[in-house]
mmCIF file of C-alpha atoms and ligand atoms in Angstrom:
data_model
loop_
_atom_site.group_PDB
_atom_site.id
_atom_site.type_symbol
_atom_site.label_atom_id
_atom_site.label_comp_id
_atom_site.label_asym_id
_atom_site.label_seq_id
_atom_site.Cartn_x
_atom_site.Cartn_y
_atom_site.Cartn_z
ATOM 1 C CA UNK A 1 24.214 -2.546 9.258
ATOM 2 C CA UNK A 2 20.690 -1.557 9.003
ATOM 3 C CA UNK A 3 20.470 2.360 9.258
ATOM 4 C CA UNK A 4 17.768 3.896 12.061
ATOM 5 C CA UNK A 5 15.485 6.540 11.093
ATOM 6 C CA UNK A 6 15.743 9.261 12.857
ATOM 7 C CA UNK A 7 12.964 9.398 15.772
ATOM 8 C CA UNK A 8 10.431 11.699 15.082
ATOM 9 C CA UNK A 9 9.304 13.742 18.439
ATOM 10 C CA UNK A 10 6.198 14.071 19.761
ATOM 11 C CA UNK A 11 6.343 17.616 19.347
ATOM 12 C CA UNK A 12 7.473 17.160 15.336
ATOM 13 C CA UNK A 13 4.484 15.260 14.721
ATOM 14 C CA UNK A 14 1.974 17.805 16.520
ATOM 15 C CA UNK A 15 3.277 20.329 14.628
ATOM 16 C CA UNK A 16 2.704 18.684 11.570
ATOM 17 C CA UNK A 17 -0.937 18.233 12.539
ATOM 18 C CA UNK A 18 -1.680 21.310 14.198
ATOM 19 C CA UNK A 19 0.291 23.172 11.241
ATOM 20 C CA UNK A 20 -2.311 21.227 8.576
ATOM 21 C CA UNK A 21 -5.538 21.215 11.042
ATOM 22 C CA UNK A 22 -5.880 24.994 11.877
ATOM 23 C CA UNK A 23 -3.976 27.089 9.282
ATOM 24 C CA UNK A 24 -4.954 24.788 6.081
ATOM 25 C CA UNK A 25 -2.997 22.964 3.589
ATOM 26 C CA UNK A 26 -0.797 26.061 1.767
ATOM 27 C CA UNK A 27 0.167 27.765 5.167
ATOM 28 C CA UNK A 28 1.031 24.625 6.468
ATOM 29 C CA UNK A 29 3.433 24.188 4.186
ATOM 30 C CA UNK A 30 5.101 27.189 4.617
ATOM 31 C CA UNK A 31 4.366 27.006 8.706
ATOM 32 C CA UNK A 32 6.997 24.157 8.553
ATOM 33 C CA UNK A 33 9.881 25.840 6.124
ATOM 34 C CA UNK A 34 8.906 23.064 3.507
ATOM 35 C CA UNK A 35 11.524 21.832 1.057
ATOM 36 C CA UNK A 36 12.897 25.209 -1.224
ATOM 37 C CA UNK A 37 12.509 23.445 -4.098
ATOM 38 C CA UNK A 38 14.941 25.466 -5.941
ATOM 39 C CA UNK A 39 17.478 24.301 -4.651
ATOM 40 C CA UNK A 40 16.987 21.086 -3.711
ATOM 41 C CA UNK A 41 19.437 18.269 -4.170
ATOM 42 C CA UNK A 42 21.985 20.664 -4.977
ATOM 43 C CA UNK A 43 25.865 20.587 -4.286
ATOM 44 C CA UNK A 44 26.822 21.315 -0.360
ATOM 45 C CA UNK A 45 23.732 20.840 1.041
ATOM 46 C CA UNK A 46 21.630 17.331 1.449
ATOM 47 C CA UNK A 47 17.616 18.014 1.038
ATOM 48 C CA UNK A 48 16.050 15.361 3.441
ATOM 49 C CA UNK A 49 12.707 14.144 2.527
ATOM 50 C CA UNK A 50 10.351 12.578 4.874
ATOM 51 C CA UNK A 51 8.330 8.948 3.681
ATOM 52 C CA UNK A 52 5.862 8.069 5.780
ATOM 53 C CA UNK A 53 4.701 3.884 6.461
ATOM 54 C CA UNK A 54 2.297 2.894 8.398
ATOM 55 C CA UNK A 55 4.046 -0.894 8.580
ATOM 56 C CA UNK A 56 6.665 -1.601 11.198
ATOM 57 C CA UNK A 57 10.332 -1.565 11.000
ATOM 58 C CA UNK A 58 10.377 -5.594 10.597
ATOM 59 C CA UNK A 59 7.876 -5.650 7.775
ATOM 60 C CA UNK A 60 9.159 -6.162 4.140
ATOM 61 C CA UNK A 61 8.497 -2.511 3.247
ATOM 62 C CA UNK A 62 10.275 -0.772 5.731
ATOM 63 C CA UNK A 63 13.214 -3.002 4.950
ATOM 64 C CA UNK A 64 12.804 -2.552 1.204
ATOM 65 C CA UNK A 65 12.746 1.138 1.722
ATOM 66 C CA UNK A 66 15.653 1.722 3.865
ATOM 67 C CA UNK A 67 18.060 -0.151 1.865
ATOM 68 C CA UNK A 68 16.764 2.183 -1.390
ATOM 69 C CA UNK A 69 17.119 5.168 0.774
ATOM 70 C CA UNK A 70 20.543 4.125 1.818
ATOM 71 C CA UNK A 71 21.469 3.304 -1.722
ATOM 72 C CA UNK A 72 19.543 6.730 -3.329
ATOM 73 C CA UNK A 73 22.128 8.451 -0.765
ATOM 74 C CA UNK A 74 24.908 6.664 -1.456
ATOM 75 C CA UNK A 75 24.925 7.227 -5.272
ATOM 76 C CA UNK A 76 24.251 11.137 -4.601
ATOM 77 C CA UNK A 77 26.904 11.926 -2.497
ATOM 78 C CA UNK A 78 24.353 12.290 0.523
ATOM 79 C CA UNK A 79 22.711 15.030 -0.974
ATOM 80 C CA UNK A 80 19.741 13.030 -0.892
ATOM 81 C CA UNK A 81 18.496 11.848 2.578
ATOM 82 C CA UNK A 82 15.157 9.863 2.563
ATOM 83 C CA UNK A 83 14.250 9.290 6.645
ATOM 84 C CA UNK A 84 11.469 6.969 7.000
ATOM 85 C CA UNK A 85 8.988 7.202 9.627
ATOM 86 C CA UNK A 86 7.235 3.867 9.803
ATOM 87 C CA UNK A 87 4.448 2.887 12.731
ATOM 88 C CA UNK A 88 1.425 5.283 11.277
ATOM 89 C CA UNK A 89 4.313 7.946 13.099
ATOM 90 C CA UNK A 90 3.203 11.144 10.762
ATOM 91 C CA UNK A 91 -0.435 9.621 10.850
ATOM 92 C CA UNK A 92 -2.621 7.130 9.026
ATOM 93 C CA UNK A 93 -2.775 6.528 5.071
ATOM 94 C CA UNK A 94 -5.744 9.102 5.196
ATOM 95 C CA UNK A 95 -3.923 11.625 7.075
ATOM 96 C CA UNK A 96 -0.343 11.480 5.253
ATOM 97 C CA UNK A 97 -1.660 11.407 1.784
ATOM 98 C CA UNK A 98 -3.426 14.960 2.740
ATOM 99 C CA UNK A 99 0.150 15.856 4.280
ATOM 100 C CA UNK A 100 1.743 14.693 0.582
ATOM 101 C CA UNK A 101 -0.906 17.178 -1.256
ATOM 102 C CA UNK A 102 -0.101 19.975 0.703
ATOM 103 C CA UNK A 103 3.393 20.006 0.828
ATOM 104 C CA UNK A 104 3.732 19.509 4.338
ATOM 105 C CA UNK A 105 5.928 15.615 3.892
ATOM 106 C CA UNK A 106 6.883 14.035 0.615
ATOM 107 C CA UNK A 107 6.237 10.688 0.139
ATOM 108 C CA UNK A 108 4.820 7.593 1.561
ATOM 109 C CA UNK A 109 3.264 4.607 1.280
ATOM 110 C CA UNK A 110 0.099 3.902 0.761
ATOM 111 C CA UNK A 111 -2.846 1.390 -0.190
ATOM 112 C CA UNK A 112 -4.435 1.798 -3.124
ATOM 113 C CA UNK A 113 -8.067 2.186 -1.802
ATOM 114 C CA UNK A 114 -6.437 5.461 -0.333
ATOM 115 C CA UNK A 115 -5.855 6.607 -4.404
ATOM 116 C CA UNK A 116 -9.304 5.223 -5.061
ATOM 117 C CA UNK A 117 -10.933 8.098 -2.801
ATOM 118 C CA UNK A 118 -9.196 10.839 -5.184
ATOM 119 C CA UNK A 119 -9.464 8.778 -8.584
ATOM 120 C CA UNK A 120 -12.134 6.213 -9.126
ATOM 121 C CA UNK A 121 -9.962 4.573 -12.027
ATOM 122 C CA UNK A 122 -7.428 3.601 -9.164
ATOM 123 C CA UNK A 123 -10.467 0.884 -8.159
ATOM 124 C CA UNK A 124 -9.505 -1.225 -11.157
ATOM 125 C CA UNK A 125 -6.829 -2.211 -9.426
ATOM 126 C CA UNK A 126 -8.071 -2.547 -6.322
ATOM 127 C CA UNK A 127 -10.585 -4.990 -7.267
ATOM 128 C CA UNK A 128 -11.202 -9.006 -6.332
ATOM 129 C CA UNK A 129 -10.808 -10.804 -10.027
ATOM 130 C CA UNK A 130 -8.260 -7.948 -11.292
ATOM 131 C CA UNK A 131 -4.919 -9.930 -10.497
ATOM 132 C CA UNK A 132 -4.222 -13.503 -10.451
ATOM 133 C CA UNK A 133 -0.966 -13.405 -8.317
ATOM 134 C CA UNK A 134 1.861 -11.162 -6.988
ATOM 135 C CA UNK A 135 4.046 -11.891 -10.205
ATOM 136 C CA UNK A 136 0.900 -10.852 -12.545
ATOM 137 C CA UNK A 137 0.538 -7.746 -10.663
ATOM 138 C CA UNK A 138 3.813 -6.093 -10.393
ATOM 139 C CA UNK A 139 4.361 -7.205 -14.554
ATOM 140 C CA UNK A 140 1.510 -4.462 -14.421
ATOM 141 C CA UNK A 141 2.571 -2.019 -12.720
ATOM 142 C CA UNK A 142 5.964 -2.016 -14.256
ATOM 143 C CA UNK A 143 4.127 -1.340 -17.551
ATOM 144 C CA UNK A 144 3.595 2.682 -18.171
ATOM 145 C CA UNK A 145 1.522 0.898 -21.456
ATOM 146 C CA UNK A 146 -1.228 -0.073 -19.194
ATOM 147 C CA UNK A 147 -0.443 2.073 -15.601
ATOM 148 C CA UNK A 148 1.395 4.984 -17.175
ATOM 149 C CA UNK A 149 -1.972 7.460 -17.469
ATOM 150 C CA UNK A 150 -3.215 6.318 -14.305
ATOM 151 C CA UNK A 151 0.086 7.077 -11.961
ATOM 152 C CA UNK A 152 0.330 10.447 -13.386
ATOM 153 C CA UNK A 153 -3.584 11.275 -13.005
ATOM 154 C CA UNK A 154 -3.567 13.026 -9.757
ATOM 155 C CA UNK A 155 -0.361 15.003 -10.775
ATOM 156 C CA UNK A 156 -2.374 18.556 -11.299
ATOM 157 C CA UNK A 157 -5.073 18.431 -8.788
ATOM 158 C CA UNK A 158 -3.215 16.381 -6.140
ATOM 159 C CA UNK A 159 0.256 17.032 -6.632
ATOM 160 C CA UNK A 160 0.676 13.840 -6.092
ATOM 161 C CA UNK A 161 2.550 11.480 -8.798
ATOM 162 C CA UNK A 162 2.971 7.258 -8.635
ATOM 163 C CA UNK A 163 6.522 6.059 -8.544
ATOM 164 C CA UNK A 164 5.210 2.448 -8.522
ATOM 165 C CA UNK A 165 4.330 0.105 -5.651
ATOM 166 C CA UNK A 166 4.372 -2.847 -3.337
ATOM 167 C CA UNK A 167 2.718 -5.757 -3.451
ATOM 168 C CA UNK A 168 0.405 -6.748 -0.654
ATOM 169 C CA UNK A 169 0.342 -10.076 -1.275
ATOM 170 C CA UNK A 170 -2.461 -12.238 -1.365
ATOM 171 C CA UNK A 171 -5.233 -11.135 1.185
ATOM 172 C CA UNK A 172 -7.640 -13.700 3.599
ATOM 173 C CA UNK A 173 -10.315 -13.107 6.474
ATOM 174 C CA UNK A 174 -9.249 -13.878 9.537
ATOM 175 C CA UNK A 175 -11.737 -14.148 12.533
ATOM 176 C CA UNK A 176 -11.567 -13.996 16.552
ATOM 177 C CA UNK A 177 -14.391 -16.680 17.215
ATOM 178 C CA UNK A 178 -14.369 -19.303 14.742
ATOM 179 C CA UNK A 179 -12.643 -20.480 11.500
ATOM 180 C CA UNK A 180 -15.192 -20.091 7.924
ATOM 181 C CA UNK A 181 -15.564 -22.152 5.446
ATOM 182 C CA UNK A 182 -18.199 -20.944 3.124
ATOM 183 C CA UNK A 183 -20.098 -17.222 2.477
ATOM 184 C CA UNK A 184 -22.663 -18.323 4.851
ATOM 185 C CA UNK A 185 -20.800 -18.426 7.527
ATOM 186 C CA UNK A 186 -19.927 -14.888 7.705
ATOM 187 C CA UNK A 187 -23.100 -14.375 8.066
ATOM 188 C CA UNK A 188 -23.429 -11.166 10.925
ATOM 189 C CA UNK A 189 -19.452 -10.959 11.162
ATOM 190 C CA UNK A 190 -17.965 -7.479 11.748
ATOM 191 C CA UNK A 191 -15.520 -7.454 9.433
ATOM 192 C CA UNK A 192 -12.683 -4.132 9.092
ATOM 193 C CA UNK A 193 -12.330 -3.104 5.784
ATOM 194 C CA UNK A 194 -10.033 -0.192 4.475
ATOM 195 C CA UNK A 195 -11.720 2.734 3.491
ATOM 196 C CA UNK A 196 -13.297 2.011 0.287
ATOM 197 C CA UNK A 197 -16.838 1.634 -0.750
ATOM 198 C CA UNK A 198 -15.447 -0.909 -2.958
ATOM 199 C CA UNK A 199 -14.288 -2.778 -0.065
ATOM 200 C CA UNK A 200 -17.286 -2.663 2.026
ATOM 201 C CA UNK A 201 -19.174 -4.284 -0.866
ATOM 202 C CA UNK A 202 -16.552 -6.789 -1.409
ATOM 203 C CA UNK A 203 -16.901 -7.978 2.290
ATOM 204 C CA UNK A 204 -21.068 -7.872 1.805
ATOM 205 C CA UNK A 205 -20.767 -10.136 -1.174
ATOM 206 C CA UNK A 206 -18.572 -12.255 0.639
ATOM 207 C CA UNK A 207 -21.579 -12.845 3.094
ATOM 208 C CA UNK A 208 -20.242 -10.409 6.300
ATOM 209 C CA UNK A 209 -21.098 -6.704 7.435
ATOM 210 C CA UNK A 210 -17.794 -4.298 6.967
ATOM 211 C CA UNK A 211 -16.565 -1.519 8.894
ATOM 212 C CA UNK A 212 -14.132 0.636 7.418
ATOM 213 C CA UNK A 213 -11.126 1.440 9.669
ATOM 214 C CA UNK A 214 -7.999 2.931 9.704
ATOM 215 C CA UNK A 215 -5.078 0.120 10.135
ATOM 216 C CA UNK A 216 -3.796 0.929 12.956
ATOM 217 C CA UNK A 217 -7.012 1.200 15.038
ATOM 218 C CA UNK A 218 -7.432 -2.827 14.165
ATOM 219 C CA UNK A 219 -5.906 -4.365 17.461
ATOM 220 C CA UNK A 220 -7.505 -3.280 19.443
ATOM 221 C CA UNK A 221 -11.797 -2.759 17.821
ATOM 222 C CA UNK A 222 -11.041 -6.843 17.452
ATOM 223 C CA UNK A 223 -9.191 -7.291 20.755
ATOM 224 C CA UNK A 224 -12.568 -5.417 22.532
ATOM 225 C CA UNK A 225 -15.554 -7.375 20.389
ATOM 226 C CA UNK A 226 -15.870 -3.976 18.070
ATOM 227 C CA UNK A 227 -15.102 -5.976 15.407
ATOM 228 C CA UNK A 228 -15.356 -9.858 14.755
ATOM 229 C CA UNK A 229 -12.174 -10.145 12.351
ATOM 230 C CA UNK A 230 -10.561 -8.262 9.389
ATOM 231 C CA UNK A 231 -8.981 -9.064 6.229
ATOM 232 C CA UNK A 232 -5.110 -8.638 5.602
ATOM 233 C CA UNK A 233 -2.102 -10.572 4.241
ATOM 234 C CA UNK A 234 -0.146 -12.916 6.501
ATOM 235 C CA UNK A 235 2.742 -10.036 6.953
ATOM 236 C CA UNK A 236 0.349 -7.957 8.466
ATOM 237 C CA UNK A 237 -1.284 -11.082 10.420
ATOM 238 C CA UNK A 238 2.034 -10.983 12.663
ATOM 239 C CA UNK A 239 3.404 -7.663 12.300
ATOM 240 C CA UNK A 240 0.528 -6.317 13.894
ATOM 241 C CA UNK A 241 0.204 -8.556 16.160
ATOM 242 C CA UNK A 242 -3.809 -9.391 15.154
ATOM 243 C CA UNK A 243 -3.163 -13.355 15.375
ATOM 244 C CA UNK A 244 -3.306 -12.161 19.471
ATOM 245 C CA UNK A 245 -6.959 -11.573 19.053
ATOM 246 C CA UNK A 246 -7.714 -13.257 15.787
ATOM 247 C CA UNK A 247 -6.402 -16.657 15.763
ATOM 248 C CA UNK A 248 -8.312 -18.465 12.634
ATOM 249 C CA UNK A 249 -6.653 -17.040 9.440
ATOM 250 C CA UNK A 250 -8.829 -18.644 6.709
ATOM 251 C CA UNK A 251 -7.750 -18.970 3.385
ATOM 252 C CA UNK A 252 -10.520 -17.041 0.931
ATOM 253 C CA UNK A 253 -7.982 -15.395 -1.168
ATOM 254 C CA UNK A 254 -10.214 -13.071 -1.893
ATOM 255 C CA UNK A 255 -7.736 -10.086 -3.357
ATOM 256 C CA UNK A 256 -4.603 -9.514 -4.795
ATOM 257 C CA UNK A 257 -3.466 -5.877 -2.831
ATOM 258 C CA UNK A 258 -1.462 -3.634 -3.650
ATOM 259 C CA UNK A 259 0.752 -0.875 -1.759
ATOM 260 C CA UNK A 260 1.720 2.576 -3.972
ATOM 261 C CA UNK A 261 4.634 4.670 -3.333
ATOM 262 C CA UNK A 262 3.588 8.293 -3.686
ATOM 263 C CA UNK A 263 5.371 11.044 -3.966
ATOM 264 C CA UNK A 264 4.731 15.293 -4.126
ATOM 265 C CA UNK A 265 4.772 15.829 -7.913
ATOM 266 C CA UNK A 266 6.262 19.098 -7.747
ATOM 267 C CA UNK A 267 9.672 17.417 -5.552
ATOM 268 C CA UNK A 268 9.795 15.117 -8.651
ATOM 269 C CA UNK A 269 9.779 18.126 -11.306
ATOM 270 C CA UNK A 270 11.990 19.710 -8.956
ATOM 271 C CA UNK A 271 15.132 17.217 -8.890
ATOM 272 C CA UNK A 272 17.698 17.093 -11.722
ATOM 273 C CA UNK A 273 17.237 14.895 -14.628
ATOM 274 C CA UNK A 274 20.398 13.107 -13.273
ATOM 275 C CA UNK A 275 19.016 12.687 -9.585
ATOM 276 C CA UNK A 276 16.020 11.462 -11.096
ATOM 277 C CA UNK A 277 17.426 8.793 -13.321
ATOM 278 C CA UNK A 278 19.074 7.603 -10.206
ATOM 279 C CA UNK A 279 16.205 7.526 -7.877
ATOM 280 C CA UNK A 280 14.181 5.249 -10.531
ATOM 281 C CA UNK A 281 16.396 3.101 -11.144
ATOM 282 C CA UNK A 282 16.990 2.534 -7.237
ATOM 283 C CA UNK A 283 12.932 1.964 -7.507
ATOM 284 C CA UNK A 284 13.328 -0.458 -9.583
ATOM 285 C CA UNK A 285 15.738 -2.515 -7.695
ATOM 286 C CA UNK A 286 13.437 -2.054 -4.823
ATOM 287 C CA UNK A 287 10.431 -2.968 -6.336
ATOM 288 C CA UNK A 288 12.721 -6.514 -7.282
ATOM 289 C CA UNK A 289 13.645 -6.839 -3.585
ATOM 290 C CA UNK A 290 10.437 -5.993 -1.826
ATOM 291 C CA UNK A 291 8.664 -8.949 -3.969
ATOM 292 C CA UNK A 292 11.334 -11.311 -3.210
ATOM 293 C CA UNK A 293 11.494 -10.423 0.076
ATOM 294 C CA UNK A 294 7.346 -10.664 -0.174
ATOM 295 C CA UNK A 295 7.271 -14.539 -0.735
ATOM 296 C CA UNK A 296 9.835 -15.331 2.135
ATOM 297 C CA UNK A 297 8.390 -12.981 4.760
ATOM 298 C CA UNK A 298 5.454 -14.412 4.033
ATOM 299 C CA UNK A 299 6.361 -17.579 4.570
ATOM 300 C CA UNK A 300 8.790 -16.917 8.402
ATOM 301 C CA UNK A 301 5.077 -15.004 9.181
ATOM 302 C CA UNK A 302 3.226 -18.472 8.697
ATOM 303 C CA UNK A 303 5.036 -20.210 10.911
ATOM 304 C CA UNK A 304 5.286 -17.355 13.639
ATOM 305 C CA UNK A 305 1.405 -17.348 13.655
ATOM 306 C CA UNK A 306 1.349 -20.807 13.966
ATOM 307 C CA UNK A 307 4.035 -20.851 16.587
ATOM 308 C CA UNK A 308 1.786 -18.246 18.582
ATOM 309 C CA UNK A 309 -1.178 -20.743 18.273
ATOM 310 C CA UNK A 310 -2.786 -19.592 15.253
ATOM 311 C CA UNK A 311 -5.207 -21.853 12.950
ATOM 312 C CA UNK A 312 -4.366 -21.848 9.181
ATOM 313 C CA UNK A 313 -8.054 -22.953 7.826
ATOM 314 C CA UNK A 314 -8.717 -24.304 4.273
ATOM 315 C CA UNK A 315 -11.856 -22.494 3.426
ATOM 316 C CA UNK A 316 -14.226 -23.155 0.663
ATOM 317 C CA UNK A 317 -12.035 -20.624 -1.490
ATOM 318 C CA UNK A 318 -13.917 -20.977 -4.599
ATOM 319 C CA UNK A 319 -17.437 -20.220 -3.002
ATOM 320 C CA UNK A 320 -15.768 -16.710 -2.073
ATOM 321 C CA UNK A 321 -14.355 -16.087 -5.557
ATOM 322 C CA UNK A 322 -17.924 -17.028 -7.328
ATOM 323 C CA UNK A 323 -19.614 -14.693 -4.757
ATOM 324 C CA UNK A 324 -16.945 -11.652 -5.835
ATOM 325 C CA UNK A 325 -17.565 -12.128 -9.468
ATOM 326 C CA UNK A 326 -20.866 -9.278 -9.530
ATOM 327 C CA UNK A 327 -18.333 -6.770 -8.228
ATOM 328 C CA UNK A 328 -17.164 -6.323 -12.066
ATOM 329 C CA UNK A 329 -19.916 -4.646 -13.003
ATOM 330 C CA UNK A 330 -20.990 -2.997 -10.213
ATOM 331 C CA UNK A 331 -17.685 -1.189 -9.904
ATOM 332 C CA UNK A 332 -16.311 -0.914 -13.696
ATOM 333 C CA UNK A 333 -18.963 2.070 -14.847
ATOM 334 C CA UNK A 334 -16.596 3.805 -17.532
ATOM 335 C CA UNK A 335 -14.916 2.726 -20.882
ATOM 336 C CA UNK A 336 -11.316 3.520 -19.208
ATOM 337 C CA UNK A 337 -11.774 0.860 -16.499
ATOM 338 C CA UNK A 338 -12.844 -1.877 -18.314
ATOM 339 C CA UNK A 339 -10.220 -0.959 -20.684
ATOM 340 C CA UNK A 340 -7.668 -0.513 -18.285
ATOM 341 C CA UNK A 341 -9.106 -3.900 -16.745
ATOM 342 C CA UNK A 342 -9.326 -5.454 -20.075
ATOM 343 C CA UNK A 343 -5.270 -4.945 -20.633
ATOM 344 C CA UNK A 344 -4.833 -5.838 -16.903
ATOM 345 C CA UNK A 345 -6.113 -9.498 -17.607
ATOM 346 C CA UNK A 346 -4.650 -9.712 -21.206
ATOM 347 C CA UNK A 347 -0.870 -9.180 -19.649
ATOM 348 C CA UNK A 348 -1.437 -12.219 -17.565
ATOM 349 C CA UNK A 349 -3.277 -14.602 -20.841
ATOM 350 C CA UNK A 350 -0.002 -12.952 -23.007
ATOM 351 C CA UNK A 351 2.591 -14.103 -19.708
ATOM 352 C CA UNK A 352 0.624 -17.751 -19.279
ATOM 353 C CA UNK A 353 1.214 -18.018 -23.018
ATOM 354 C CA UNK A 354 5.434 -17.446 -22.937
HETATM 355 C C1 GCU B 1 -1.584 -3.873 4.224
HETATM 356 C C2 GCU B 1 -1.024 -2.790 3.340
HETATM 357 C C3 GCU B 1 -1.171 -1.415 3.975
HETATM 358 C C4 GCU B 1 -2.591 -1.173 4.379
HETATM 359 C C5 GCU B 1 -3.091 -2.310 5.263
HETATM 360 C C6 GCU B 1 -4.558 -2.127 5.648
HETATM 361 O O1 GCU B 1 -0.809 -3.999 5.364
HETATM 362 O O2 GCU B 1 0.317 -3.070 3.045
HETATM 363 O O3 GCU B 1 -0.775 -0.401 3.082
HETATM 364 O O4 GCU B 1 -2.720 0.032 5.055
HETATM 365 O O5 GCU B 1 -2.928 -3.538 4.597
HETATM 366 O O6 GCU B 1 -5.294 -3.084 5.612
HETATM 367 O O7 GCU B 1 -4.936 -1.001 5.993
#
């Protein structure tokens, strides 16, 4: 039986965001009696931590997540309880990874283009060219040899740390008037991007006009002509319902995503050596699940879209992927990227090769 996270009020959530909006980051914190983190996890009590997704309860995170909270529980005598709130609930990626630094929640989800905004180097990954498919991607991030600097970079002016991540999948364009084949036909398309300069350049070079937007404000800028389409994986194609207003999903394959699960780096220095062994390796089962469950989600979403009258369109792929190749070097401006880039693409020559 799947467990229910426990509602979050109305009132909860204002307080969050009135506590972080007029009394700053610090007093916030404090404001809303915080986590002691002297005693947390200890005998006799259970120390509940809040995640926060902006997916909804049927997507393959929220699923991924409850079972690992469920099972992080389980193995410490409930003195662990991880409630999720999914639905953008404590806010949007922006919002809650502000929330993370200042001690007012503890972890979430979030995109990397949301890491990107506080590290640069996070853009490597975030980049068209830089994976070649989900299994590439999470060999990479399950390798501290190539991610292990990165995850802990925002540790000490953040307080935020990387436990790992999510794949989003493969992402396409999809569009509310008509399907597109080639660059040219995006020509003048409002397209929503995530927040990321990288992003709105990707979308340029792919021949439409971007406008960065928070996910959850999607819906509805397509549903009233705001916008003429966005860019996401299937998942998020039906989850959010944006087949309803955007029913040509065409394949440009333009990106490998990927999701991050953050956490407050002082919680993580803060739980026993014990509780922390156990918490990774529940990560690392649910890293295993989530990209199984990835592949088959992705599939049942397919044929929901198409059951709802959406077009699956075979685009000119390859004219999108030439016209992303100048991103590279518009974007990789440091020896650490291209190195970090550099090992990026050798894991996946070195895993052809086996
Ligand atoms: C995907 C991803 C989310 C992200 C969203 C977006 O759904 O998993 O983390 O927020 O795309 O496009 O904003």
């Amino acid at each position: 039986m799947r467990r229910k996270s426990r509602v979050l009020t109305g009132v909860r959530t204002a307080l969050v965001a009135v506590a972080v909006a007029s009394t700053g980051f610090v007093s916030a914190c404090a404001n809303l009696g915080g986590l002691n983190l002297e005693t947390v996890g200890s005998q006799g009590q259970t120390t509940y931590v809040k995640l926060a997704l902006n997916q909804t309860e049927s997507h393959p995170s929220y699923i991924a997540l409850d079972s690992f909270a469920q099972r992080f529980s389980e193995r410490t005598d409930g003195r662990w309880e991880i409630d999720i709130f999914p639905n953008e609930q404590l806010g949007s990626q922006q919002e809650v990874l502000q929330f993370i630094s200042s001690g007012a929640i503890e972890m979430a989800i979030v995109s990397g283009t949301q890491l990107e905004n506080l590290n640069r180097d996070f853009q490597v990954l975030n980049m068209p060219t830089t994976f070649t498919d989900v299994e590439h991607q999470m060999e990479v991030i399950r390798d501290p040899s190539i991610v292990g600097d990165l995850f802990t970079s925002l540790e000490d002016e953040n307080n935020v740390t990387v436990i790992g991540g999510f794949t989003q999948g493969t992402r396409h364009i999809y569009t509310a008037g008509a399907p597109i084949d080639t660059p040219e036909d995006l020509a003048g398309e409002k397209i929503r991007v995530q927040e990321s300069d990288m992003h709105i350049r990707m979308i340029e070079l792919m021949g439409g006009a971007a406008t960065p937007m928070s996910y959850g404000e999607v819906y509805t800028a397509v549903q009233s002509g705001v916008l003429d389409g966005a860019e996401n994986n299937e998942v998020s194609y039906v989850t959010q319902n944006h087949m309803e207003v955007a029913p040509y999903f065409n394949d440009t394959s333009h990106l490998v995503g990927l999701d991050y699960m953050i956490m407050r780096a002082d919680l993580r220095e803060a739980m026993s050596e014990e509780d922390r062994l156990i918490f990774d390796q529940e990560w690392d089962k649910t890293m295993e699940e989530h990209t199984e469950l990835w592949g088959q989600e992705t599939e049942a979403a397919i044929e929901a879209a198409k059951n709802a009258g959406a077009t699956f369109y075979e685009s000119d792929t390859e004219s999108f992927n030439e016209a992303l190749l100048p991103i590279r070097e518009e974007f990789l401006t440091s020896d650490y990227q291209w190195e970090l880039y550099e090992a990026v693409r050798a894991a996946y020559e070195e895993g052809e090769q086996e």
